[in-house]
Amino acid sequence: MKTIIFSIISVIATSVLYAQDSIAVLETKTKIIAFTPLKKDIKEVDGIAIGMGDAFDDHKGRVRKINGINLEPNPVGVLIWMLFDPSKSTNAMPHLVVNGVTISGAGYGRGTSHNGITISLYNYGYTMKGISIGGLSTDINKGGGILISGLGVSSAELNGISISAFNDSNQLKGVQIGIYNKAHEAKGMQVGLFNKSRKMKGLQIGFWNKNGKRSLPFINF
């Protein structure tokens, strides 16, 4: 009889513990409000994320998502921008995908892809689709939409509009507007004081324009 009672108690206790663990997993899998860097047991945020962004994120190779509003009141944004060199970063696949609106006192690192609107000091994200406004600089792998920065916009691939003092793209399908515009392969338009493209299918408008065919002042094609 004691054996039967003990067995019943064991089964009940195990069921309760398993149910609690399941509830805990469900609670931590998706959050409405979360702090960044995200804890390791949070896979998705559907609502608001606030904190330091993806810096020091212990993602361990997992891809997490933030759907909604991402706020990063990072007080050391200027310091990070001064010390961080995006050219030394690897172009590994992103570990964080943000869909929505981001307002940051710093900006994205290489491990982030963003779809939506971002307003930040800088943007060194992996991909950007939407509208990106960077106070200082933008350096991304792939961009689609409108990229605006105070000092420079650099991209491996850009389908859209790039507006900055200095614009540099390896493959451009769209428009560059700035003081100095550079593209390896361009299909579209460059508007600035100085425009340069190795392969150009489109129009260059500026004080001096150079492409693979000719160099001309004011207008080149």
PDB file of C-alpha atoms in Angstrom:
ATOM      1  CA  MET A   1       0.000   0.000   0.000  1.00  0.00           C
ATOM      2  CA  LYS A   2       2.824   2.373   0.863  1.00  0.00           C
ATOM      3  CA  THR A   3       4.435   1.607  -2.462  1.00  0.00           C
ATOM      4  CA  ILE A   4       1.239   2.494  -4.329  1.00  0.00           C
ATOM      5  CA  ILE A   5       0.798   5.763  -2.414  1.00  0.00           C
ATOM      6  CA  PHE A   6       4.438   6.698  -2.999  1.00  0.00           C
ATOM      7  CA  SER A   7       4.093   5.972  -6.708  1.00  0.00           C
ATOM      8  CA  ILE A   8       0.969   8.132  -6.975  1.00  0.00           C
ATOM      9  CA  ILE A   9       2.674  11.027  -5.162  1.00  0.00           C
ATOM     10  CA  SER A  10       5.727  10.711  -7.419  1.00  0.00           C
ATOM     11  CA  VAL A  11       3.586  10.823 -10.572  1.00  0.00           C
ATOM     12  CA  ILE A  12       1.662  13.871  -9.340  1.00  0.00           C
ATOM     13  CA  ALA A  13       4.823  15.691  -8.307  1.00  0.00           C
ATOM     14  CA  THR A  14       6.503  14.969 -11.639  1.00  0.00           C
ATOM     15  CA  SER A  15       3.447  16.190 -13.551  1.00  0.00           C
ATOM     16  CA  VAL A  16       3.324  19.435 -11.565  1.00  0.00           C
ATOM     17  CA  LEU A  17       7.017  20.107 -12.084  1.00  0.00           C
ATOM     18  CA  TYR A  18       6.762  19.352 -15.806  1.00  0.00           C
ATOM     19  CA  ALA A  19       3.764  21.668 -16.130  1.00  0.00           C
ATOM     20  CA  GLN A  20       5.639  24.451 -14.338  1.00  0.00           C
ATOM     21  CA  ASP A  21       8.634  24.000 -16.619  1.00  0.00           C
ATOM     22  CA  SER A  22       6.368  24.113 -19.682  1.00  0.00           C
ATOM     23  CA  ILE A  23       4.705  27.310 -18.459  1.00  0.00           C
ATOM     24  CA  ALA A  24       8.114  28.832 -17.800  1.00  0.00           C
ATOM     25  CA  VAL A  25       9.263  28.005 -21.319  1.00  0.00           C
ATOM     26  CA  LEU A  26       6.101  29.501 -22.799  1.00  0.00           C
ATOM     27  CA  GLU A  27       6.539  32.618 -20.690  1.00  0.00           C
ATOM     28  CA  THR A  28      10.148  33.159 -21.674  1.00  0.00           C
ATOM     29  CA  LYS A  29       9.878  32.249 -25.337  1.00  0.00           C
ATOM     30  CA  THR A  30       7.949  35.406 -26.267  1.00  0.00           C
ATOM     31  CA  LYS A  31       7.842  38.665 -24.315  1.00  0.00           C
ATOM     32  CA  ILE A  32       5.716  41.776 -24.663  1.00  0.00           C
ATOM     33  CA  ILE A  33       8.260  43.896 -22.769  1.00  0.00           C
ATOM     34  CA  ALA A  34      11.924  42.965 -22.549  1.00  0.00           C
ATOM     35  CA  PHE A  35      15.287  44.507 -21.754  1.00  0.00           C
ATOM     36  CA  THR A  36      18.284  44.358 -24.070  1.00  0.00           C
ATOM     37  CA  PRO A  37      20.649  42.650 -24.408  1.00  0.00           C
ATOM     38  CA  LEU A  38      18.015  39.927 -24.406  1.00  0.00           C
ATOM     39  CA  LYS A  39      18.297  37.130 -21.894  1.00  0.00           C
ATOM     40  CA  LYS A  40      19.308  33.795 -23.343  1.00  0.00           C
ATOM     41  CA  ASP A  41      15.850  32.264 -22.811  1.00  0.00           C
ATOM     42  CA  ILE A  42      14.014  34.963 -24.818  1.00  0.00           C
ATOM     43  CA  LYS A  43      13.584  34.165 -28.487  1.00  0.00           C
ATOM     44  CA  GLU A  44      11.136  36.867 -29.547  1.00  0.00           C
ATOM     45  CA  VAL A  45       9.740  40.188 -28.354  1.00  0.00           C
ATOM     46  CA  ASP A  46       6.338  41.268 -29.639  1.00  0.00           C
ATOM     47  CA  GLY A  47       5.982  44.729 -28.166  1.00  0.00           C
ATOM     48  CA  ILE A  48       8.714  46.910 -26.669  1.00  0.00           C
ATOM     49  CA  ALA A  49      12.416  46.252 -26.098  1.00  0.00           C
ATOM     50  CA  ILE A  50      14.495  48.774 -24.171  1.00  0.00           C
ATOM     51  CA  GLY A  51      18.118  48.863 -23.094  1.00  0.00           C
ATOM     52  CA  MET A  52      21.604  48.707 -24.605  1.00  0.00           C
ATOM     53  CA  GLY A  53      20.689  46.965 -27.847  1.00  0.00           C
ATOM     54  CA  ASP A  54      22.512  43.912 -29.141  1.00  0.00           C
ATOM     55  CA  ALA A  55      25.820  44.843 -27.531  1.00  0.00           C
ATOM     56  CA  PHE A  56      27.164  41.961 -25.425  1.00  0.00           C
ATOM     57  CA  ASP A  57      24.269  39.785 -26.575  1.00  0.00           C
ATOM     58  CA  ASP A  58      24.851  36.160 -25.570  1.00  0.00           C
ATOM     59  CA  HIS A  59      22.974  34.786 -28.590  1.00  0.00           C
ATOM     60  CA  LYS A  60      25.110  31.632 -28.990  1.00  0.00           C
ATOM     61  CA  GLY A  61      24.311  31.338 -32.673  1.00  0.00           C
ATOM     62  CA  ARG A  62      20.554  31.717 -32.287  1.00  0.00           C
ATOM     63  CA  VAL A  63      18.469  34.217 -34.238  1.00  0.00           C
ATOM     64  CA  ARG A  64      16.139  36.305 -32.077  1.00  0.00           C
ATOM     65  CA  LYS A  65      13.464  38.807 -33.153  1.00  0.00           C
ATOM     66  CA  ILE A  66      12.111  42.115 -31.900  1.00  0.00           C
ATOM     67  CA  ASN A  67       8.755  43.021 -33.449  1.00  0.00           C
ATOM     68  CA  GLY A  68       7.532  46.460 -32.455  1.00  0.00           C
ATOM     69  CA  ILE A  69       9.491  49.272 -30.810  1.00  0.00           C
ATOM     70  CA  ASN A  70      13.174  49.045 -29.939  1.00  0.00           C
ATOM     71  CA  LEU A  71      14.489  51.823 -27.686  1.00  0.00           C
ATOM     72  CA  GLU A  72      18.194  52.109 -26.906  1.00  0.00           C
ATOM     73  CA  PRO A  73      19.013  55.122 -24.695  1.00  0.00           C
ATOM     74  CA  ASN A  74      22.701  54.210 -24.861  1.00  0.00           C
ATOM     75  CA  PRO A  75      24.802  56.922 -23.151  1.00  0.00           C
ATOM     76  CA  VAL A  76      28.094  55.701 -24.624  1.00  0.00           C
ATOM     77  CA  GLY A  77      27.008  55.846 -28.265  1.00  0.00           C
ATOM     78  CA  VAL A  78      29.614  58.450 -29.318  1.00  0.00           C
ATOM     79  CA  LEU A  79      32.383  56.500 -27.584  1.00  0.00           C
ATOM     80  CA  ILE A  80      31.400  53.288 -29.360  1.00  0.00           C
ATOM     81  CA  TRP A  81      31.322  55.097 -32.693  1.00  0.00           C
ATOM     82  CA  MET A  82      34.801  56.526 -32.121  1.00  0.00           C
ATOM     83  CA  LEU A  83      36.378  53.204 -31.126  1.00  0.00           C
ATOM     84  CA  PHE A  84      34.525  50.715 -33.312  1.00  0.00           C
ATOM     85  CA  ASP A  85      35.789  49.994 -36.827  1.00  0.00           C
ATOM     86  CA  PRO A  86      33.065  48.300 -38.916  1.00  0.00           C
ATOM     87  CA  SER A  87      35.583  47.248 -41.571  1.00  0.00           C
ATOM     88  CA  LYS A  88      37.095  44.814 -39.073  1.00  0.00           C
ATOM     89  CA  SER A  89      33.761  43.143 -38.420  1.00  0.00           C
ATOM     90  CA  THR A  90      32.882  39.863 -40.041  1.00  0.00           C
ATOM     91  CA  ASN A  91      29.864  39.651 -42.326  1.00  0.00           C
ATOM     92  CA  ALA A  92      28.417  36.695 -40.471  1.00  0.00           C
ATOM     93  CA  MET A  93      24.697  36.057 -40.645  1.00  0.00           C
ATOM     94  CA  PRO A  94      22.729  38.244 -38.217  1.00  0.00           C
ATOM     95  CA  HIS A  95      21.685  36.985 -34.800  1.00  0.00           C
ATOM     96  CA  LEU A  96      19.017  39.653 -34.274  1.00  0.00           C
ATOM     97  CA  VAL A  97      16.161  40.710 -36.579  1.00  0.00           C
ATOM     98  CA  VAL A  98      14.253  43.900 -35.739  1.00  0.00           C
ATOM     99  CA  ASN A  99      10.919  44.568 -37.432  1.00  0.00           C
ATOM    100  CA  GLY A 100       9.485  47.949 -36.532  1.00  0.00           C
ATOM    101  CA  VAL A 101      10.866  51.217 -35.176  1.00  0.00           C
ATOM    102  CA  THR A 102      14.228  51.733 -33.506  1.00  0.00           C
ATOM    103  CA  ILE A 103      15.383  54.890 -31.748  1.00  0.00           C
ATOM    104  CA  SER A 104      18.931  54.625 -30.457  1.00  0.00           C
ATOM    105  CA  GLY A 105      21.582  56.799 -28.860  1.00  0.00           C
ATOM    106  CA  ALA A 106      24.130  54.454 -30.416  1.00  0.00           C
ATOM    107  CA  GLY A 107      23.304  52.049 -33.247  1.00  0.00           C
ATOM    108  CA  TYR A 108      23.355  48.574 -34.734  1.00  0.00           C
ATOM    109  CA  GLY A 109      26.308  46.258 -34.963  1.00  0.00           C
ATOM    110  CA  ARG A 110      26.976  43.823 -37.799  1.00  0.00           C
ATOM    111  CA  GLY A 111      24.820  41.146 -36.211  1.00  0.00           C
ATOM    112  CA  THR A 112      21.497  42.952 -36.767  1.00  0.00           C
ATOM    113  CA  SER A 113      19.065  43.081 -39.691  1.00  0.00           C
ATOM    114  CA  HIS A 114      16.350  45.726 -39.600  1.00  0.00           C
ATOM    115  CA  ASN A 115      13.061  46.125 -41.437  1.00  0.00           C
ATOM    116  CA  GLY A 116      11.258  49.379 -40.784  1.00  0.00           C
ATOM    117  CA  ILE A 117      12.443  52.759 -39.506  1.00  0.00           C
ATOM    118  CA  THR A 118      15.597  53.384 -37.516  1.00  0.00           C
ATOM    119  CA  ILE A 119      16.886  56.665 -36.101  1.00  0.00           C
ATOM    120  CA  SER A 120      20.306  56.319 -34.522  1.00  0.00           C
ATOM    121  CA  LEU A 121      23.784  57.758 -34.169  1.00  0.00           C
ATOM    122  CA  TYR A 122      25.200  55.148 -36.541  1.00  0.00           C
ATOM    123  CA  ASN A 123      24.129  51.957 -38.285  1.00  0.00           C
ATOM    124  CA  TYR A 124      26.581  49.118 -38.908  1.00  0.00           C
ATOM    125  CA  GLY A 125      23.859  46.522 -39.359  1.00  0.00           C
ATOM    126  CA  TYR A 126      23.998  43.533 -41.672  1.00  0.00           C
ATOM    127  CA  THR A 127      20.950  44.515 -43.752  1.00  0.00           C
ATOM    128  CA  MET A 128      18.532  47.421 -43.721  1.00  0.00           C
ATOM    129  CA  LYS A 129      15.169  47.613 -45.483  1.00  0.00           C
ATOM    130  CA  GLY A 130      13.099  50.715 -44.946  1.00  0.00           C
ATOM    131  CA  ILE A 131      14.265  54.124 -43.732  1.00  0.00           C
ATOM    132  CA  SER A 132      17.521  54.580 -41.863  1.00  0.00           C
ATOM    133  CA  ILE A 133      18.584  57.944 -40.458  1.00  0.00           C
ATOM    134  CA  GLY A 134      22.084  57.984 -38.976  1.00  0.00           C
ATOM    135  CA  GLY A 135      23.422  61.097 -37.339  1.00  0.00           C
ATOM    136  CA  LEU A 136      27.006  60.239 -38.251  1.00  0.00           C
ATOM    137  CA  SER A 137      27.519  57.182 -40.446  1.00  0.00           C
ATOM    138  CA  THR A 138      25.993  54.090 -42.020  1.00  0.00           C
ATOM    139  CA  ASP A 139      27.971  51.035 -43.110  1.00  0.00           C
ATOM    140  CA  ILE A 140      25.933  47.975 -44.049  1.00  0.00           C
ATOM    141  CA  ASN A 141      26.138  44.893 -46.210  1.00  0.00           C
ATOM    142  CA  LYS A 142      22.778  45.190 -48.012  1.00  0.00           C
ATOM    143  CA  GLY A 143      20.362  48.096 -48.073  1.00  0.00           C
ATOM    144  CA  GLY A 144      16.938  48.664 -49.543  1.00  0.00           C
ATOM    145  CA  GLY A 145      14.984  51.878 -49.149  1.00  0.00           C
ATOM    146  CA  ILE A 146      16.254  55.268 -48.003  1.00  0.00           C
ATOM    147  CA  LEU A 147      19.565  55.654 -46.163  1.00  0.00           C
ATOM    148  CA  ILE A 148      20.447  59.076 -44.735  1.00  0.00           C
ATOM    149  CA  SER A 149      23.584  59.921 -42.762  1.00  0.00           C
ATOM    150  CA  GLY A 150      25.463  63.056 -41.827  1.00  0.00           C
ATOM    151  CA  LEU A 151      28.974  61.963 -42.811  1.00  0.00           C
ATOM    152  CA  GLY A 152      28.836  58.829 -44.926  1.00  0.00           C
ATOM    153  CA  VAL A 153      26.855  55.899 -46.268  1.00  0.00           C
ATOM    154  CA  SER A 154      28.739  52.785 -47.325  1.00  0.00           C
ATOM    155  CA  SER A 155      27.127  49.596 -48.616  1.00  0.00           C
ATOM    156  CA  ALA A 156      28.082  46.488 -50.531  1.00  0.00           C
ATOM    157  CA  GLU A 157      24.660  46.432 -52.206  1.00  0.00           C
ATOM    158  CA  LEU A 158      22.092  49.212 -52.289  1.00  0.00           C
ATOM    159  CA  ASN A 159      18.668  49.236 -53.899  1.00  0.00           C
ATOM    160  CA  GLY A 160      17.216  52.632 -53.143  1.00  0.00           C
ATOM    161  CA  ILE A 161      18.394  56.115 -52.213  1.00  0.00           C
ATOM    162  CA  SER A 162      21.571  57.081 -50.383  1.00  0.00           C
ATOM    163  CA  ILE A 163      21.868  60.638 -49.052  1.00  0.00           C
ATOM    164  CA  SER A 164      25.024  61.753 -47.260  1.00  0.00           C
ATOM    165  CA  ALA A 165      28.141  63.880 -47.612  1.00  0.00           C
ATOM    166  CA  PHE A 166      30.012  60.809 -48.890  1.00  0.00           C
ATOM    167  CA  ASN A 167      28.298  57.823 -50.527  1.00  0.00           C
ATOM    168  CA  ASP A 168      30.075  54.617 -51.473  1.00  0.00           C
ATOM    169  CA  SER A 169      28.478  51.459 -52.870  1.00  0.00           C
ATOM    170  CA  ASN A 170      29.874  48.416 -54.613  1.00  0.00           C
ATOM    171  CA  GLN A 171      26.611  47.670 -56.424  1.00  0.00           C
ATOM    172  CA  LEU A 172      24.083  50.476 -56.750  1.00  0.00           C
ATOM    173  CA  LYS A 173      20.576  50.306 -58.135  1.00  0.00           C
ATOM    174  CA  GLY A 174      19.061  53.658 -57.344  1.00  0.00           C
ATOM    175  CA  VAL A 175      20.279  57.154 -56.495  1.00  0.00           C
ATOM    176  CA  GLN A 176      23.242  58.624 -54.620  1.00  0.00           C
ATOM    177  CA  ILE A 177      23.019  62.228 -53.463  1.00  0.00           C
ATOM    178  CA  GLY A 178      25.960  63.927 -51.762  1.00  0.00           C
ATOM    179  CA  ILE A 179      29.202  65.856 -52.084  1.00  0.00           C
ATOM    180  CA  TYR A 180      31.144  62.798 -53.304  1.00  0.00           C
ATOM    181  CA  ASN A 181      29.464  59.718 -54.756  1.00  0.00           C
ATOM    182  CA  LYS A 182      31.257  56.510 -55.665  1.00  0.00           C
ATOM    183  CA  ALA A 183      29.986  53.202 -57.044  1.00  0.00           C
ATOM    184  CA  HIS A 184      31.685  50.241 -58.670  1.00  0.00           C
ATOM    185  CA  GLU A 185      28.623  49.189 -60.673  1.00  0.00           C
ATOM    186  CA  ALA A 186      25.722  51.609 -60.874  1.00  0.00           C
ATOM    187  CA  LYS A 187      22.290  51.568 -62.459  1.00  0.00           C
ATOM    188  CA  GLY A 188      20.522  54.815 -61.742  1.00  0.00           C
ATOM    189  CA  MET A 189      21.770  58.281 -60.887  1.00  0.00           C
ATOM    190  CA  GLN A 190      24.528  60.077 -59.009  1.00  0.00           C
ATOM    191  CA  VAL A 191      24.010  63.693 -57.988  1.00  0.00           C
ATOM    192  CA  GLY A 192      26.827  65.600 -56.282  1.00  0.00           C
ATOM    193  CA  LEU A 193      29.900  67.755 -56.744  1.00  0.00           C
ATOM    194  CA  PHE A 194      32.051  64.757 -57.679  1.00  0.00           C
ATOM    195  CA  ASN A 195      30.666  61.490 -59.058  1.00  0.00           C
ATOM    196  CA  LYS A 196      32.634  58.369 -59.883  1.00  0.00           C
ATOM    197  CA  SER A 197      31.579  54.975 -61.191  1.00  0.00           C
ATOM    198  CA  ARG A 198      33.512  52.223 -62.933  1.00  0.00           C
ATOM    199  CA  LYS A 199      30.453  50.807 -64.706  1.00  0.00           C
ATOM    200  CA  MET A 200      27.535  53.172 -65.119  1.00  0.00           C
ATOM    201  CA  LYS A 201      24.124  52.724 -66.689  1.00  0.00           C
ATOM    202  CA  GLY A 202      22.355  55.934 -65.962  1.00  0.00           C
ATOM    203  CA  LEU A 203      23.133  59.590 -65.348  1.00  0.00           C
ATOM    204  CA  GLN A 204      25.717  61.568 -63.407  1.00  0.00           C
ATOM    205  CA  ILE A 205      25.041  65.187 -62.523  1.00  0.00           C
ATOM    206  CA  GLY A 206      27.739  67.246 -60.822  1.00  0.00           C
ATOM    207  CA  PHE A 207      30.736  69.541 -61.079  1.00  0.00           C
ATOM    208  CA  TRP A 208      32.883  66.642 -62.318  1.00  0.00           C
ATOM    209  CA  ASN A 209      31.669  63.200 -63.380  1.00  0.00           C
ATOM    210  CA  LYS A 210      33.682  60.120 -64.242  1.00  0.00           C
ATOM    211  CA  ASN A 211      32.593  56.671 -65.395  1.00  0.00           C
ATOM    212  CA  GLY A 212      34.131  53.788 -67.340  1.00  0.00           C
ATOM    213  CA  LYS A 213      33.503  55.521 -70.668  1.00  0.00           C
ATOM    214  CA  ARG A 214      34.335  59.177 -70.162  1.00  0.00           C
ATOM    215  CA  SER A 215      34.877  62.085 -67.794  1.00  0.00           C
ATOM    216  CA  LEU A 216      32.744  65.191 -68.190  1.00  0.00           C
ATOM    217  CA  PRO A 217      31.709  68.248 -66.218  1.00  0.00           C
ATOM    218  CA  PHE A 218      28.112  68.869 -65.248  1.00  0.00           C
ATOM    219  CA  ILE A 219      26.416  65.897 -66.968  1.00  0.00           C
ATOM    220  CA  ASN A 220      27.707  62.435 -67.857  1.00  0.00           C
ATOM    221  CA  PHE A 221      26.045  59.226 -68.982  1.00  0.00           C
TER     222      PHE A 221
END
